[in-house]
Tab-separated table of C-alpha atoms in Angstrom:
chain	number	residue	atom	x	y	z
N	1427	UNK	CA	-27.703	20.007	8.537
N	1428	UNK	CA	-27.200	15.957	8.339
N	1429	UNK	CA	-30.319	14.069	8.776
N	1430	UNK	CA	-30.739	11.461	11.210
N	1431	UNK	CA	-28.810	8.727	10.891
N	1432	UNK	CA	-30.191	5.168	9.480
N	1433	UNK	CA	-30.009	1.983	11.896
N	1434	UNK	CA	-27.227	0.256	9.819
N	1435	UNK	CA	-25.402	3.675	9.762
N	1436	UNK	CA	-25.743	3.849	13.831
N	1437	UNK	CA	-24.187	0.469	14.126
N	1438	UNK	CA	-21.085	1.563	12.457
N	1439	UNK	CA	-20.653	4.603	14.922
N	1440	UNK	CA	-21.179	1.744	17.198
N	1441	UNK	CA	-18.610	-0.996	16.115
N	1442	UNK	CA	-16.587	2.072	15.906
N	1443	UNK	CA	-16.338	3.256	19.956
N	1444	UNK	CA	-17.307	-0.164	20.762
N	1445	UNK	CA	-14.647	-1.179	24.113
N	1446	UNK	CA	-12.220	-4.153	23.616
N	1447	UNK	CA	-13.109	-6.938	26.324
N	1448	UNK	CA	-9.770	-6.088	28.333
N	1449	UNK	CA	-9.615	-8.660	30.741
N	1450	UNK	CA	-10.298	-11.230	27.044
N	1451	UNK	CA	-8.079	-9.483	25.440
N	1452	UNK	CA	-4.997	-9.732	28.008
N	1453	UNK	CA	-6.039	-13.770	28.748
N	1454	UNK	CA	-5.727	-13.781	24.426
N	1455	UNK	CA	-2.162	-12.488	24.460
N	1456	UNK	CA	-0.987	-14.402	27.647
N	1457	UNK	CA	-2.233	-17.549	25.981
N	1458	UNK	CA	-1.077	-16.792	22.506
N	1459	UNK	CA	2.377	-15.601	23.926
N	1460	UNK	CA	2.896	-18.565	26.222
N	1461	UNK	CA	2.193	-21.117	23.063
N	1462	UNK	CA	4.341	-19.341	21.017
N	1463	UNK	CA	7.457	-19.212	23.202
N	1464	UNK	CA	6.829	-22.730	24.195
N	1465	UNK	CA	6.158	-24.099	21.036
N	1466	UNK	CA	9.449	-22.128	19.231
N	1467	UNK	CA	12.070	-23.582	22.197
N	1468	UNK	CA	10.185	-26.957	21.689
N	1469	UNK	CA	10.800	-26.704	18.102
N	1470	UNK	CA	14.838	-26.099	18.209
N	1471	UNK	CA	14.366	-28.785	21.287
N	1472	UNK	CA	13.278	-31.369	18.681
N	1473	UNK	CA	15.782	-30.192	15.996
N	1474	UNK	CA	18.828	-30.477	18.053
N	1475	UNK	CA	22.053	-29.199	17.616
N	1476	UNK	CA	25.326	-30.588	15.520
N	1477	UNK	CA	27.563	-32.665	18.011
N	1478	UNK	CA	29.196	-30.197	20.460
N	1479	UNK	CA	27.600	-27.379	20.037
N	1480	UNK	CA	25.307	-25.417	22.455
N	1481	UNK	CA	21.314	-25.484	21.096
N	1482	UNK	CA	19.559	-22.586	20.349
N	1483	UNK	CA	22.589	-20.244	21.640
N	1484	UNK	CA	20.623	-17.325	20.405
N	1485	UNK	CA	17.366	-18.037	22.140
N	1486	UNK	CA	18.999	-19.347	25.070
N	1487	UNK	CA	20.016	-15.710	25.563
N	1488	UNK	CA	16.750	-14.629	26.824
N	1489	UNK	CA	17.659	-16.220	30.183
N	1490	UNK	CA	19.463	-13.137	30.401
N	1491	UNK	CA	15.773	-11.607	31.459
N	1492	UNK	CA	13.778	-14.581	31.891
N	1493	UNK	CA	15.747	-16.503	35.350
N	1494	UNK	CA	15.357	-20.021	35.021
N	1495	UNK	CA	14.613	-19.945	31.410
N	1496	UNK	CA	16.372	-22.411	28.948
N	1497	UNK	CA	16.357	-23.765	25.563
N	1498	UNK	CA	14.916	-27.633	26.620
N	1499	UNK	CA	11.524	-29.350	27.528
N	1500	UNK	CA	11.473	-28.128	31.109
N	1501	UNK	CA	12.978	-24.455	30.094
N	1502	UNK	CA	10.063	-24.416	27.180
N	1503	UNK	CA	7.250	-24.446	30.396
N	1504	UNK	CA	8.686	-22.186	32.421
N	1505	UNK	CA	9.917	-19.588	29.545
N	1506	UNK	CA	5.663	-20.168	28.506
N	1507	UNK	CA	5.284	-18.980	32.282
N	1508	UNK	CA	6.990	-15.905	31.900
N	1509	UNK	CA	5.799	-15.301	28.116
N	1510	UNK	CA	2.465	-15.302	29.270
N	1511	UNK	CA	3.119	-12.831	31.929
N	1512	UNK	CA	4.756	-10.036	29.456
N	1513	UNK	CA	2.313	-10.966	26.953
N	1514	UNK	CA	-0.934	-10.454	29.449
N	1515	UNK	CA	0.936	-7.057	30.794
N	1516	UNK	CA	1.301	-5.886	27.114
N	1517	UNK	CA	-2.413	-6.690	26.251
N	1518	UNK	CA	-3.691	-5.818	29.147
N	1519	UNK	CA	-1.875	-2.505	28.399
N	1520	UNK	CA	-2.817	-2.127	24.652
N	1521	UNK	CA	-6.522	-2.948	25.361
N	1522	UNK	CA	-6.468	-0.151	27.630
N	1523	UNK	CA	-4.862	2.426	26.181
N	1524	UNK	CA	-7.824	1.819	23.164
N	1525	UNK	CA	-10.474	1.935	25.457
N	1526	UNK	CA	-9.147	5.098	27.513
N	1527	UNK	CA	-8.438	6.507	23.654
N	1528	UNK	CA	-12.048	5.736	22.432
N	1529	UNK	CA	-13.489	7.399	25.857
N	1530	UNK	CA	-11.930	10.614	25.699
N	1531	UNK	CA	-12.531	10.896	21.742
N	1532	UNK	CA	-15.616	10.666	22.707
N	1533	UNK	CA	-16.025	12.413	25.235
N	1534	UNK	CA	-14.396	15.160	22.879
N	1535	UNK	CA	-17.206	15.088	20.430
N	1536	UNK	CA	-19.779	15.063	23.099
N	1537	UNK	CA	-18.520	18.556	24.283
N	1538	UNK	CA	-17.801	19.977	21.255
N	1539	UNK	CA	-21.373	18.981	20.077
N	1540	UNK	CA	-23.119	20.462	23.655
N	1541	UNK	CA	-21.129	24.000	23.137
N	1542	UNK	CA	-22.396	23.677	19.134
N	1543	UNK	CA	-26.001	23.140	20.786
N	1544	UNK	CA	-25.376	26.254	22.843
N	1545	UNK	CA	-23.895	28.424	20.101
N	1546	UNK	CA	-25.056	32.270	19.817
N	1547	UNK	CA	-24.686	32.582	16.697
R	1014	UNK	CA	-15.746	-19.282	14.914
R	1015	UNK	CA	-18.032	-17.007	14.049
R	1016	UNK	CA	-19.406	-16.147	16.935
R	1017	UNK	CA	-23.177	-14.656	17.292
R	1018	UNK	CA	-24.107	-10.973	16.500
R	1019	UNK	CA	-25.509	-8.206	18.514
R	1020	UNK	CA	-26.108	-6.152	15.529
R	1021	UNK	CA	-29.685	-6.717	15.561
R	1022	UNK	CA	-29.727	-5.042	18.478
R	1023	UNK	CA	-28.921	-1.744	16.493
R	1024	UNK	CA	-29.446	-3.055	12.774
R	1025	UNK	CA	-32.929	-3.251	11.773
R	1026	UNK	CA	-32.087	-3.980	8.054
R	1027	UNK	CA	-29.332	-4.247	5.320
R	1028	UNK	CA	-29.760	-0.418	4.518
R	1029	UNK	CA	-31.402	0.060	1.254
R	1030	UNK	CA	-30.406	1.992	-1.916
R	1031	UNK	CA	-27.690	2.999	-3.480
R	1032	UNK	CA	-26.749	6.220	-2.144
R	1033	UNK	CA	-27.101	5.000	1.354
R	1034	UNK	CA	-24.460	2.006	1.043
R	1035	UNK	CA	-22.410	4.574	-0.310
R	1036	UNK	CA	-23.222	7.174	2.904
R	1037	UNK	CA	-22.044	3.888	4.676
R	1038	UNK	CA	-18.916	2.778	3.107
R	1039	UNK	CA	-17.943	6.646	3.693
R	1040	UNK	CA	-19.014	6.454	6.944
R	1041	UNK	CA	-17.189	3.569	7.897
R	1042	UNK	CA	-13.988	4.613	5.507
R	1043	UNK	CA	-14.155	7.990	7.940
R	1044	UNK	CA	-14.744	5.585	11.366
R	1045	UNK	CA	-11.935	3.251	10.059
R	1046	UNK	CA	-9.442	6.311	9.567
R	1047	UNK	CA	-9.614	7.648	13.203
R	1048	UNK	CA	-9.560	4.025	14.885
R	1049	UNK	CA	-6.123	3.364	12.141
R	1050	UNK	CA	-4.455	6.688	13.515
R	1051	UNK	CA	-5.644	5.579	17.590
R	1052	UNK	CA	-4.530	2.007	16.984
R	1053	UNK	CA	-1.144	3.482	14.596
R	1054	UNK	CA	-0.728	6.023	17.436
R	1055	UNK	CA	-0.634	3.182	20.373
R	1056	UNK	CA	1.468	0.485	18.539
R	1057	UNK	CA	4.155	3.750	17.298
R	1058	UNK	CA	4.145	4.417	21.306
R	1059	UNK	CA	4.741	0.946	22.701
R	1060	UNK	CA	7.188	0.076	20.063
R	1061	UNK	CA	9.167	3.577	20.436
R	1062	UNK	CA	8.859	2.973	24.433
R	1063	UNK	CA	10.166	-1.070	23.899
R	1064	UNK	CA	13.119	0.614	21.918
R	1065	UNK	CA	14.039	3.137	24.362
R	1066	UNK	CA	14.490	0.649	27.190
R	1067	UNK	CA	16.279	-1.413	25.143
R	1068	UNK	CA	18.749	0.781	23.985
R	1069	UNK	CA	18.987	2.342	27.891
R	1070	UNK	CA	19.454	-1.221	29.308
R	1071	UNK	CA	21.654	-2.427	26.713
R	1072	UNK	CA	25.188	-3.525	27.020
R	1073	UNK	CA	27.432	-3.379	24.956
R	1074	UNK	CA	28.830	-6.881	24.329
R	1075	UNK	CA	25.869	-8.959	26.243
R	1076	UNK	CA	22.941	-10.122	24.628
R	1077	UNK	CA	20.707	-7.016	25.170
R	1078	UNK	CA	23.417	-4.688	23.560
R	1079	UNK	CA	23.146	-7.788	20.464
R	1080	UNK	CA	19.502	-7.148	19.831
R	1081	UNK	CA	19.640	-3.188	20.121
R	1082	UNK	CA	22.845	-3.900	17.352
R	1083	UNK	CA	20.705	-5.809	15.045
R	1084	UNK	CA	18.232	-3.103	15.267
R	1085	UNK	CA	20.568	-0.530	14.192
R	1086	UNK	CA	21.440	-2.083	11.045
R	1087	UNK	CA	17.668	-1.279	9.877
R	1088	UNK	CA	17.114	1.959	12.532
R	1089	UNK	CA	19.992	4.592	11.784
R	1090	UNK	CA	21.440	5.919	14.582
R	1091	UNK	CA	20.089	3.866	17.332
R	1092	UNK	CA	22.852	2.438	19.613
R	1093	UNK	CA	22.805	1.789	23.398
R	1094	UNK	CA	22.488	4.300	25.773
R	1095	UNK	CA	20.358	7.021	26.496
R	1096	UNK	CA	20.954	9.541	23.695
R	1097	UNK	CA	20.623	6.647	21.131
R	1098	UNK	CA	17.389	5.687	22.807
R	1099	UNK	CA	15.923	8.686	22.119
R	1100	UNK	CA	16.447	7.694	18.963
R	1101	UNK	CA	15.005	4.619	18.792
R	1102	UNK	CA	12.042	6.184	20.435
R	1103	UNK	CA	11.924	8.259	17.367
R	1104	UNK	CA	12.343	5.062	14.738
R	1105	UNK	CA	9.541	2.794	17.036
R	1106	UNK	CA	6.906	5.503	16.644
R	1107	UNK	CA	7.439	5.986	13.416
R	1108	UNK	CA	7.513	2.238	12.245
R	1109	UNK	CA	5.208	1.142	14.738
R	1110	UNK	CA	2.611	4.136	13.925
R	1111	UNK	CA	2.680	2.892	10.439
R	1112	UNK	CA	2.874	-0.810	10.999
R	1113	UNK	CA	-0.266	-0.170	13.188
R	1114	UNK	CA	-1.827	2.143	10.954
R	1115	UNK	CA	-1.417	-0.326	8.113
R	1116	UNK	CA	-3.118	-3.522	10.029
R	1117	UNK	CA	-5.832	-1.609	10.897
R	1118	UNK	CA	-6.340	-0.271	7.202
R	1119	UNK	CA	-6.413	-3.654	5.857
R	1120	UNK	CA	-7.865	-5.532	8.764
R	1121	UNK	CA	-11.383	-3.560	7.715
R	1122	UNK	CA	-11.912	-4.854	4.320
R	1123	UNK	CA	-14.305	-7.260	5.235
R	1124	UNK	CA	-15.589	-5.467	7.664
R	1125	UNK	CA	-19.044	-3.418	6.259
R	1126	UNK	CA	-20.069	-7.094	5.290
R	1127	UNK	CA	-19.081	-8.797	8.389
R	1128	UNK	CA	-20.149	-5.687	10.972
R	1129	UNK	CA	-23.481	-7.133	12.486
R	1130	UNK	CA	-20.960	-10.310	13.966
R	1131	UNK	CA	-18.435	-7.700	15.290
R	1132	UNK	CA	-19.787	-6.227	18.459
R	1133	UNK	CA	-21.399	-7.346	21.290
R	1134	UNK	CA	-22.858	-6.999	24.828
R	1135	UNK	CA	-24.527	-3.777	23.267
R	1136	UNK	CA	-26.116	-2.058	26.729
R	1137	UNK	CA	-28.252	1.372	25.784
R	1138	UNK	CA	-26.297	3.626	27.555
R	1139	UNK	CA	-27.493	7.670	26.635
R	1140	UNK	CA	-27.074	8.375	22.920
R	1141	UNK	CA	-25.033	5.796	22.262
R	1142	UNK	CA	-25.149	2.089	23.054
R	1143	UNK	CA	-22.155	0.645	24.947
R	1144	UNK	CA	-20.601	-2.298	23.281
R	1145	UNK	CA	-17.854	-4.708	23.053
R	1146	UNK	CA	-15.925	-5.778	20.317
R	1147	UNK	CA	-15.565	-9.323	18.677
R	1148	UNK	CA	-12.542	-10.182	16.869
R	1149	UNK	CA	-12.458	-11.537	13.073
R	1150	UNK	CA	-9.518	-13.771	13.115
R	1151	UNK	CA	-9.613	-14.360	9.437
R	1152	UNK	CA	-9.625	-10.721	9.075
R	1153	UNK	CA	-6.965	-9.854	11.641
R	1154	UNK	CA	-4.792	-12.730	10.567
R	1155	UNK	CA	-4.410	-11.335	6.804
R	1156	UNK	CA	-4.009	-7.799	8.213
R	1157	UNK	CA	-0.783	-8.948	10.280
R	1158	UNK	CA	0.339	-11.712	7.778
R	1159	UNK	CA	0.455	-9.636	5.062
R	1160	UNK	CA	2.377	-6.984	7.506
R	1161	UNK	CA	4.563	-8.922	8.724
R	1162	UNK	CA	5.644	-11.213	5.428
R	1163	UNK	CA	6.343	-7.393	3.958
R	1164	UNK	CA	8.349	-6.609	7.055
R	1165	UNK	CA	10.290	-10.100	6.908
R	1166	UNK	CA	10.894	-9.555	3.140
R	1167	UNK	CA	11.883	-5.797	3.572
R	1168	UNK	CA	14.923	-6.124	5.977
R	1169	UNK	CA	15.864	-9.381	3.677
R	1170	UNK	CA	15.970	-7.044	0.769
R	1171	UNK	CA	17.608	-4.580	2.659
R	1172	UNK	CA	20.655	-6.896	4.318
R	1173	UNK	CA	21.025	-7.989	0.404
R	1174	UNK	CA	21.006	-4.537	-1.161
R	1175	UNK	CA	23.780	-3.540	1.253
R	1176	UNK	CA	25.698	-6.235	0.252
R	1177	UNK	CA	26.082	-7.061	4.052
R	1178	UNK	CA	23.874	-10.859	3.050
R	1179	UNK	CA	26.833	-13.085	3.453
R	1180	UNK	CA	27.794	-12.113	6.635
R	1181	UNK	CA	24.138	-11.766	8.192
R	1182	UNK	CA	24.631	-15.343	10.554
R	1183	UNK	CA	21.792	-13.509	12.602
R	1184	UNK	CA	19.518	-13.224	10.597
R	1185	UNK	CA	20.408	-16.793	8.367
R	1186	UNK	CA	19.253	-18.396	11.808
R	1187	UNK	CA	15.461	-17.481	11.017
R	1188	UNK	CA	15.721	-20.611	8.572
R	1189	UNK	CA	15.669	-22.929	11.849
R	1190	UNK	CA	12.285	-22.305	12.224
R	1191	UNK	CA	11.072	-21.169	8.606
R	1192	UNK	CA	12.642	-23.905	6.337
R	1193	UNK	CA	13.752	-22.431	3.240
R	1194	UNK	CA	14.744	-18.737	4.381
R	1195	UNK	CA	17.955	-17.331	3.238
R	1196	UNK	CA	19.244	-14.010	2.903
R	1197	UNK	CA	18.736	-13.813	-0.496
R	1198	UNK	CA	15.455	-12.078	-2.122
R	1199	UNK	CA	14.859	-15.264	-3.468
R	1200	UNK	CA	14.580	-16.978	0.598
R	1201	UNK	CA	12.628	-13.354	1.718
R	1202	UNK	CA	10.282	-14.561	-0.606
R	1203	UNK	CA	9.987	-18.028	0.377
R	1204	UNK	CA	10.285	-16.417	4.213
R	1205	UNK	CA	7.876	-13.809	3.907
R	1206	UNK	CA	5.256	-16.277	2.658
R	1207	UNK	CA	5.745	-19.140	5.530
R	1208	UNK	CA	5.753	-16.380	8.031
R	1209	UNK	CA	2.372	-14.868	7.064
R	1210	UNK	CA	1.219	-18.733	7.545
R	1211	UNK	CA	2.420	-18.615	10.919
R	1212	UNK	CA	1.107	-15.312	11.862
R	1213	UNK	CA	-2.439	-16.175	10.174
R	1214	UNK	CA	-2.465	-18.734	12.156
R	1215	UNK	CA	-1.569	-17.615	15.468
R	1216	UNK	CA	-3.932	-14.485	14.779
R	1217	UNK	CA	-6.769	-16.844	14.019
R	1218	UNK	CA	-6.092	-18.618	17.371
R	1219	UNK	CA	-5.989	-15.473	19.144
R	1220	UNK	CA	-9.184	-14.187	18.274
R	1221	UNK	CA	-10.350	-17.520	18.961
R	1222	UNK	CA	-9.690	-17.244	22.480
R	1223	UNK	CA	-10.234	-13.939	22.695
R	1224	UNK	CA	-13.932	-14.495	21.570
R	1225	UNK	CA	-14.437	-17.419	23.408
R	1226	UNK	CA	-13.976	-15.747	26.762
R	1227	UNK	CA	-15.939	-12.407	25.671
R	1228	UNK	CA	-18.902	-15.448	24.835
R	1229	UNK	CA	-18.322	-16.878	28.349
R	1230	UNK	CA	-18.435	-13.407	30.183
R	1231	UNK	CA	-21.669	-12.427	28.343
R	1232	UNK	CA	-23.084	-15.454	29.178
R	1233	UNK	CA	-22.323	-15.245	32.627
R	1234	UNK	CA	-23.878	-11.681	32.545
């Protein structure tokens, strides 16, 4: 039978079930989302296109989901609006899905190791 | 930022001998494996469910039926529609279980060393404590970097091996915003490295924020 486990030991079991902050962790992707759509539309903003043709077709697509969205200075803020918004949902999503995960595992061993305590043989 | 530990809490001392950093490296290998499966298991999900509704809402012709194209040059089989999507469900688990699997893997290297500066807001709570996790951006950031700069130089290699380079306009537009990309292995190269910049970065200012605000809610606790 394993021996009781050693402080530094513990704090690995710990680290390991330890939650993700989810309300952190969905501000982290809204923020992270927002600058990166706003800084990639600012960035083929900047770089312009060749005389006569459209810039950042390809990009400019997304206005296909995102209304209002464009590839210019004014379409960079509101596609960060939006960006921010899928990318909160999605982390708010993925840092809950761990956290539900990391419950029930746990909750798994903790039953498992209550009928072991109770075993008959 | 490194932000303040809560291992103390838990940690009285570095361990000790040699057998029992090896009982902890084991340990941890064994704690890492199950939270690389969860995380592998989530990211496969979400991608395979992102696929899916592509490939449902996808029209042939507009821009949504472009993307779930470009996807099928790399994912065989998946088209628009529903049948396809199933597919694609199939291809997004399987790539996004591994992708997930694989960040987590290498995302713990440091982490035996670092582990008294990764948790927080430790509450006793029964048998074991309740905490909260910090974020190492350095840490996180060469996880995904590295990920993603094998994933950018993968489907370069792959347009090039299929001789289909020339004609890839698509994916020749990534050099707008990575200078120096090409479809060539040569420009994956070149690519893969400036894209596991940008991701490192990015990753780094995630967990910045991320840590910042689990700082300002334990304060405010």
């Amino acid at each position: 039978m394993p021996g009781p486990l050693d402080q530094r030991s513990r704090l690995i079991i710990v680290w390991a079930f330890a939650r993700l902050d989810v309300l952190a962790f969905a501000m982290a992707s809204a923020c992270t989302s927002a600058f990166g759509l706003c800084a990639l539309t600012l960035l083929i903003v900047v770089k312009g296109a060749a005389p006569g043709m459209p810039v950042g077709p390809h990009l400019g697509s997304l206005a296909a989901y995102l209304p209002g969205y464009s590839v210019s200075v004014s379409g960079a803020f509101i596609g960060a609006g939006y960006a921010a918004l899928v990318g909160g949902a999605l982390g708010l999503l993925l840092a809950l899905t761990w956290n539900l995960a990391h419950s029930l595992l746990l909750a798994l061993i903790r039953m498992r190791a209550t009928l072991a305590a109770y075993s008959m043989d | 930022m490194q932000p303040a530990g809560a291992g103390g809490v838990i940690a009285g001392g570095r361990g000790g001998d040699e057998s029992s950093a090896r009982a902890q490296r084991e340990l941890l290998q064994a704690t890492v494996r199950v939270n690389a499966f969860i995380f592998g298991a989530l990211l496969g999900l979400m991608a395979g469910l992102l696929l899916f509704a592509l490939a449902a809402v996808g029209r042939p012709g507009q821009p949504s039926g472009l993307i779930v194209a470009l996807l099928g040059i790399f994912l065989p089989g998946y088209a628009t529609g529903w049948s396809r999507g199933l597919l694609g469900l199939f291809w997004g688990f399987l790539v996004g279980a591994m992708l997930g699997g694989g960040i987590y893997w290498i995302n713990y290297r440091n982490l035996l060393r670092n582990i008294d500066h990764l948790i927080s807001r430790v509450r006793p709570t029964g048998d074991l404590p309740a905490a909260v996790l910090w974020l190492h951006g350095p840490s996180l950031g060469i996880a995904i970097g590295v990920i993603g700069a094998l994933g950018l130089f993968a489907t370069t290699a792959w347009l090039v091996v299929r001789g289909t380079a020339a004609a890839s306009v698509h994916a020749r537009l990534l050099a707008e915003v990575l200078p120096g990309y090409s479809v060539s292995l040569v420009g994956g190269v070149v690519g893969a490295v400036e894209f596991s910049l940008v991701l490192y970065v990015v990753c780094v200012g995630f967990a910045f924020v991320y840590n910042r605000i689990v700082a300002l809610r334990r304060d405010r606790d």
